[in-house]
Short mmCIF file of C-alpha atoms in Angstrom, two decimals:
data_model
loop_
_atom_site.label_atom_id
_atom_site.label_comp_id
_atom_site.label_asym_id
_atom_site.label_seq_id
_atom_site.Cartn_x
_atom_site.Cartn_y
_atom_site.Cartn_z
CA MET A 1 14.61 10.86 -7.57
CA ILE A 2 17.27 11.38 -4.71
CA ALA A 3 14.37 13.94 -3.02
CA VAL A 4 11.76 11.76 -3.93
CA LEU A 5 13.67 8.10 -1.50
CA PHE A 6 13.97 10.96 1.08
CA THR A 7 10.79 12.10 0.90
CA LEU A 8 10.08 8.02 0.96
CA PHE A 9 12.18 7.32 4.07
CA ALA A 10 10.15 10.76 5.90
CA LEU A 11 6.68 9.19 6.12
CA LEU A 12 6.93 6.25 5.95
CA ALA A 13 8.06 6.77 9.98
CA LEU A 14 4.88 7.86 10.67
CA PHE A 15 3.35 4.88 9.81
CA PRO A 16 3.20 2.19 12.28
CA PRO A 17 5.09 -1.28 11.04
CA ALA A 18 2.83 -3.71 9.64
CA ALA A 19 2.23 -5.42 5.48
CA ARG A 20 2.02 -5.02 1.87
CA ALA A 21 -0.98 -4.86 -0.73
CA ILE A 22 -3.34 -4.16 -3.21
CA ASP A 23 -0.74 -5.09 -5.45
CA ASP A 24 -0.01 -8.67 -4.74
CA ARG A 25 -3.02 -10.02 -4.08
CA ALA A 26 -1.82 -13.23 -4.67
CA ASP A 27 -0.20 -13.73 -2.26
CA VAL A 28 3.44 -14.37 -4.72
CA GLU A 29 5.54 -12.51 -2.16
CA PRO A 30 5.69 -13.62 1.41
CA ASN A 31 6.45 -10.89 3.15
CA ASP A 32 10.49 -10.68 4.37
CA VAL A 33 11.87 -11.91 7.74
CA PRO A 34 12.99 -8.40 9.47
CA PRO A 35 17.06 -10.33 9.93
CA ALA A 36 17.90 -11.56 13.32
CA HIS A 37 19.87 -7.50 14.68
CA ARG A 38 16.63 -5.66 13.51
CA ALA A 39 12.66 -5.03 13.83
CA PHE A 40 11.35 -5.19 10.29
CA ALA A 41 12.60 -6.00 7.08
CA TRP A 42 13.29 -3.10 4.57
CA LYS A 43 12.94 -2.67 0.89
CA ALA A 44 12.90 -0.03 -1.63
CA THR A 45 11.83 -0.47 -4.84
CA LEU A 46 12.08 2.27 -9.13
CA GLY A 47 10.19 1.27 -11.57
CA HIS A 48 10.13 3.20 -15.02
CA TYR A 49 7.06 2.35 -17.04
CA ALA A 50 7.07 3.39 -20.93
CA VAL A 51 4.27 3.18 -23.12
CA ARG A 52 4.72 2.43 -27.22
CA ASN A 53 3.84 5.69 -28.57
CA GLY A 54 2.92 7.70 -25.43
CA PHE A 55 3.46 8.62 -22.05
CA THR A 56 6.79 7.63 -19.44
CA ALA A 57 6.10 7.59 -15.78
CA TYR A 58 8.27 6.42 -12.66
CA ASP A 59 7.54 5.00 -9.46
CA ALA A 60 9.03 4.58 -5.90
CA ASN A 61 7.80 3.15 -2.62
CA LEU A 62 9.59 1.73 -0.08
CA ARG A 63 8.29 -0.91 2.34
CA ALA A 64 8.46 -2.00 6.13
CA SER A 65 7.94 -5.34 7.23
CA ASP A 66 7.42 -7.87 9.60
CA ASP A 67 6.29 -11.35 9.53
CA ASP A 68 2.69 -10.92 10.14
CA ASP A 69 2.28 -7.53 8.71
CA THR A 70 3.79 -4.21 6.14
CA VAL A 71 3.44 -0.86 5.71
CA TRP A 72 4.37 0.91 2.20
CA VAL A 73 4.40 4.29 1.01
CA GLY A 74 4.58 5.43 -2.66
CA VAL A 75 5.02 8.17 -5.34
CA TYR A 76 3.66 7.26 -9.18
CA GLY A 77 3.85 9.42 -12.09
CA GLN A 78 3.82 10.82 -16.23
CA GLN A 79 6.45 12.56 -16.47
CA GLY A 80 5.30 15.56 -19.02
CA SER A 81 1.46 15.78 -18.25
CA GLY A 82 2.70 16.48 -14.40
CA ALA A 83 0.36 13.44 -12.50
CA GLN A 84 1.27 12.19 -9.52
CA GLN A 85 0.10 10.89 -7.21
CA TRP A 86 1.27 9.14 -3.73
CA ARG A 87 -0.11 6.65 -1.81
CA ALA A 88 0.27 4.44 1.24
CA GLY A 89 -0.71 1.06 2.51
CA TRP A 90 -1.16 -1.59 5.06
CA GLU A 91 -1.69 -5.11 5.22
CA HIS A 92 -1.97 -8.12 7.27
CA GLN A 93 -1.39 -11.99 7.97
CA LEU A 94 -4.16 -13.22 10.06
CA LYS A 95 -3.57 -16.55 10.83
CA LEU A 96 -6.84 -18.99 10.57
CA PRO A 97 -7.52 -22.28 11.07
CA PHE A 98 -8.10 -23.36 7.74
CA GLY A 99 -5.34 -21.00 5.65
CA ARG A 100 -4.54 -16.93 6.39
CA LEU A 101 -7.01 -14.29 5.91
CA VAL A 102 -5.44 -11.18 4.12
CA PRO A 103 -6.72 -8.41 4.71
CA SER A 104 -5.25 -4.93 2.83
CA ALA A 105 -5.69 -1.39 3.12
CA GLN A 106 -4.83 1.92 0.80
CA LEU A 107 -5.67 6.05 0.93
CA ALA A 108 -3.54 7.63 -2.06
CA SER A 109 -3.69 11.56 -2.88
CA GLY A 110 -6.89 12.90 -5.12
CA GLY A 111 -9.09 11.03 -2.53
CA PHE A 112 -8.88 7.42 -3.04
CA VAL A 113 -9.76 4.30 -0.39
CA GLY A 114 -9.42 1.11 -0.66
CA GLY A 115 -8.82 -2.41 0.59
CA SER A 116 -9.19 -6.69 -0.46
CA ALA A 117 -9.27 -9.27 1.88
CA THR A 118 -8.29 -12.05 0.46
CA TRP A 119 -8.51 -15.93 1.68
CA ILE A 120 -5.46 -18.22 1.77
CA ALA A 121 -6.46 -21.32 2.20
CA TYR A 122 -5.16 -24.64 3.14
CA PRO A 123 -5.92 -27.93 5.79
CA GLY A 124 -4.10 -28.00 8.86
CA ASP A 125 0.00 -26.30 8.78
CA ASP A 126 0.56 -27.49 5.17
CA ASP A 127 0.23 -24.87 3.06
CA SER A 128 1.88 -26.45 0.79
CA LEU A 129 -1.33 -26.87 -1.46
CA TYR A 130 -3.35 -23.60 -0.85
CA GLY A 131 -6.44 -22.15 -3.29
CA LEU A 132 -7.03 -18.43 -3.09
CA ILE A 133 -10.81 -16.52 -2.84
CA GLY A 134 -9.97 -12.84 -2.35
CA LEU A 135 -12.19 -9.17 -3.02
CA GLY A 136 -11.04 -6.49 -4.10
CA ARG A 137 -13.26 -2.81 -3.09
CA THR A 138 -12.75 1.08 -3.79
CA ASN A 139 -15.05 4.48 -3.37
CA LEU A 140 -13.96 4.56 -7.24
CA ALA A 141 -11.12 7.24 -7.31
CA PRO A 142 -8.63 7.63 -10.02
CA TYR A 143 -5.75 4.79 -7.93
CA PHE A 144 -2.81 3.28 -10.37
CA ASN A 145 -0.84 -0.33 -9.15
CA LEU A 146 2.12 -1.83 -9.59
CA ASN A 147 0.24 -4.41 -11.77
CA PHE A 148 -2.48 -2.87 -13.80
CA ASP A 149 -5.26 -5.34 -12.66
CA PRO A 150 -8.19 -4.03 -11.95
CA ASN A 151 -8.86 -3.06 -7.70
CA ASP A 152 -12.95 -3.51 -7.65
CA SER A 153 -12.82 -7.88 -8.33
CA THR A 154 -12.86 -11.36 -7.58
CA LEU A 155 -9.22 -12.85 -7.19
CA LEU A 156 -9.48 -17.03 -8.00
CA GLY A 157 -6.89 -19.48 -7.58
CA LEU A 158 -4.39 -22.00 -6.68
CA GLY A 159 -0.66 -22.61 -5.41
CA TRP A 160 1.13 -25.17 -4.86
CA ARG A 161 5.00 -24.94 -3.15
CA PRO A 162 6.92 -28.67 -3.94
CA SER A 163 9.63 -27.16 -2.27
CA ALA A 164 10.51 -24.36 0.27
CA GLY A 165 12.26 -22.03 -2.73
CA THR A 166 10.31 -23.06 -5.06
CA LEU A 167 5.82 -21.52 -6.00
CA LEU A 168 3.87 -22.15 -8.64
CA SER A 169 0.31 -20.85 -8.83
CA ALA A 170 -2.52 -19.55 -11.39
CA TRP A 171 -5.04 -17.15 -10.45
CA GLN A 172 -6.94 -15.02 -12.53
CA VAL A 173 -8.73 -11.42 -11.12
CA ARG A 174 -12.15 -10.42 -12.48
CA ASP A 175 -14.02 -6.39 -12.66
CA ASP A 176 -17.13 -7.73 -11.18
CA ARG A 177 -18.57 -3.79 -10.81
CA LEU A 178 -17.64 -1.85 -13.42
CA GLY A 179 -19.66 -3.88 -16.22
CA THR A 180 -15.88 -3.96 -18.51
CA GLY A 181 -15.25 -7.26 -18.17
CA GLN A 182 -12.37 -7.30 -17.46
CA ARG A 183 -10.47 -9.66 -16.68
CA VAL A 184 -6.17 -11.23 -15.96
CA THR A 185 -4.85 -14.40 -15.76
CA HIS A 186 -2.00 -15.45 -14.25
CA ALA A 187 1.04 -17.81 -13.94
CA VAL A 188 3.79 -17.68 -11.80
CA LEU A 189 6.63 -19.65 -11.36
CA VAL A 190 8.74 -18.84 -8.30
CA THR A 191 11.61 -21.07 -7.78
CA GLY A 192 16.23 -20.81 -6.49
CA VAL A 193 19.29 -21.11 -8.69
CA GLY A 194 22.51 -21.30 -7.29
CA THR A 195 23.06 -19.35 -4.19
CA GLY A 196 21.15 -16.71 -2.95
CA ASP A 197 19.35 -16.48 -6.63
CA ARG A 198 15.87 -16.92 -6.78
CA ILE A 199 13.26 -16.46 -10.56
CA GLY A 200 10.18 -15.54 -11.67
CA ILE A 201 8.20 -15.87 -14.76
CA ASP A 202 5.07 -14.27 -14.82
CA LEU A 203 2.73 -14.38 -17.94
CA PHE A 204 -1.17 -12.86 -18.35
CA ARG A 205 -2.96 -12.85 -20.61
CA ARG A 206 -5.60 -9.37 -19.93
CA SER A 207 -8.80 -9.49 -22.09
CA GLY A 208 -12.07 -6.84 -21.79
CA ARG A 209 -12.44 -3.33 -21.89
CA ALA A 210 -10.85 -0.09 -21.09
CA ASP A 211 -14.92 0.57 -20.07
CA PRO A 212 -18.35 -0.23 -20.49
CA SER A 213 -18.71 1.93 -23.57
CA GLN A 214 -16.45 0.77 -25.89
CA PRO A 215 -17.86 -1.00 -28.69
CA GLU A 216 -14.84 -4.18 -29.18
CA ALA A 217 -13.09 -6.10 -25.56
CA ALA A 218 -8.96 -5.77 -26.51
CA SER A 219 -7.51 -8.89 -25.15
CA GLY A 220 -3.18 -9.52 -24.93
CA THR A 221 -1.10 -11.83 -23.35
CA GLY A 222 2.41 -10.49 -21.32
CA VAL A 223 5.20 -11.31 -19.60
CA ALA A 224 6.98 -10.18 -16.22
CA LEU A 225 10.42 -11.59 -14.81
CA THR A 226 12.95 -11.27 -11.73
CA TRP A 227 16.00 -11.66 -10.49
CA ASP A 228 16.77 -11.40 -7.36
CA HIS A 229 20.25 -11.66 -6.34
CA ARG A 230 20.41 -12.07 -2.22
CA SER A 231 19.88 -8.19 -1.21
CA ILE A 232 19.23 -7.07 -4.63
CA PHE A 233 16.34 -8.09 -7.63
CA VAL A 234 15.65 -6.42 -10.84
CA ARG A 235 11.50 -6.50 -12.82
CA ILE A 236 10.55 -5.92 -16.43
CA ALA A 237 7.59 -6.93 -17.49
CA ARG A 238 6.30 -6.55 -21.60
CA ASP A 239 2.44 -5.95 -20.87
CA ALA A 240 0.44 -6.20 -24.15
CA ASN A 241 -2.49 -4.95 -23.03
CA TRP A 242 -1.71 -2.48 -19.92
CA ASP A 243 -4.97 -0.25 -20.29
CA PHE A 244 -7.59 -2.74 -22.23
CA ALA A 245 -7.43 -0.58 -25.29
CA GLY A 246 -4.51 -2.36 -26.94
CA GLY A 247 -1.62 -0.71 -25.53
CA THR A 248 1.67 -1.63 -24.84
CA MET A 249 3.85 -0.86 -22.06
CA THR A 250 6.94 -2.21 -20.96
CA ARG A 251 7.97 -2.39 -17.05
CA ILE A 252 11.32 -1.97 -15.72
CA ALA A 253 12.11 -2.36 -11.53
CA ILE A 254 15.01 -1.95 -9.36
CA GLY A 255 15.01 -2.97 -5.72
CA LEU A 256 17.28 -2.96 -3.11
CA ARG A 257 17.03 -4.47 0.64
CA LEU A 258 17.40 -3.05 3.45
#
């Protein structure tokens, strides 16, 4: 794993500093603000994935962000099968008269090319209440995103920031291209607790088919819990229908802000 992280740091140096990715199209976690003495904020994350009666996998990724942009690289691999995919992405926060437009682009080994655009709509300078409208498109090559929501999809939602440290949001990602009927509905609370700590709760429900030929749609409910303590964060998720075929996955991630 040390070798993987070293490789990630080396690869990141090849990319100009920029934003985050298709994995967070709803903008639940805004860009980290760079410290006063640095041009960029850095975040490294290691994840472990376990499927009941199935495989285990890992993911390692590294991000660099400033106020408007993030660039990242990552690698996902399934233990035992030898399946592995390297990924790189970029995202930009484009300020508009009525909100922000957030375009992103991704490349991955195996020939994957994808992108998304999300309009975070709010009037004037007040972004405490906002709408979410998004579209994602790929070239349909295999791709492992970190939340297992459909990539070729639309996104609709709402968000509310009642205070600087609290966010309430709800949105739905819906397959609009492959005929699977996949829908993932999220309800998220992020709030500060204590001094320098933050917790996040993401309740989500999946329904749909893994592919159009599947005779019946599967459905299931999941939850992801995040604890953010200063420069360290931990995330645990239980996903009862991660593959839209009734499979159950447990995801654990630990990260460090540098």
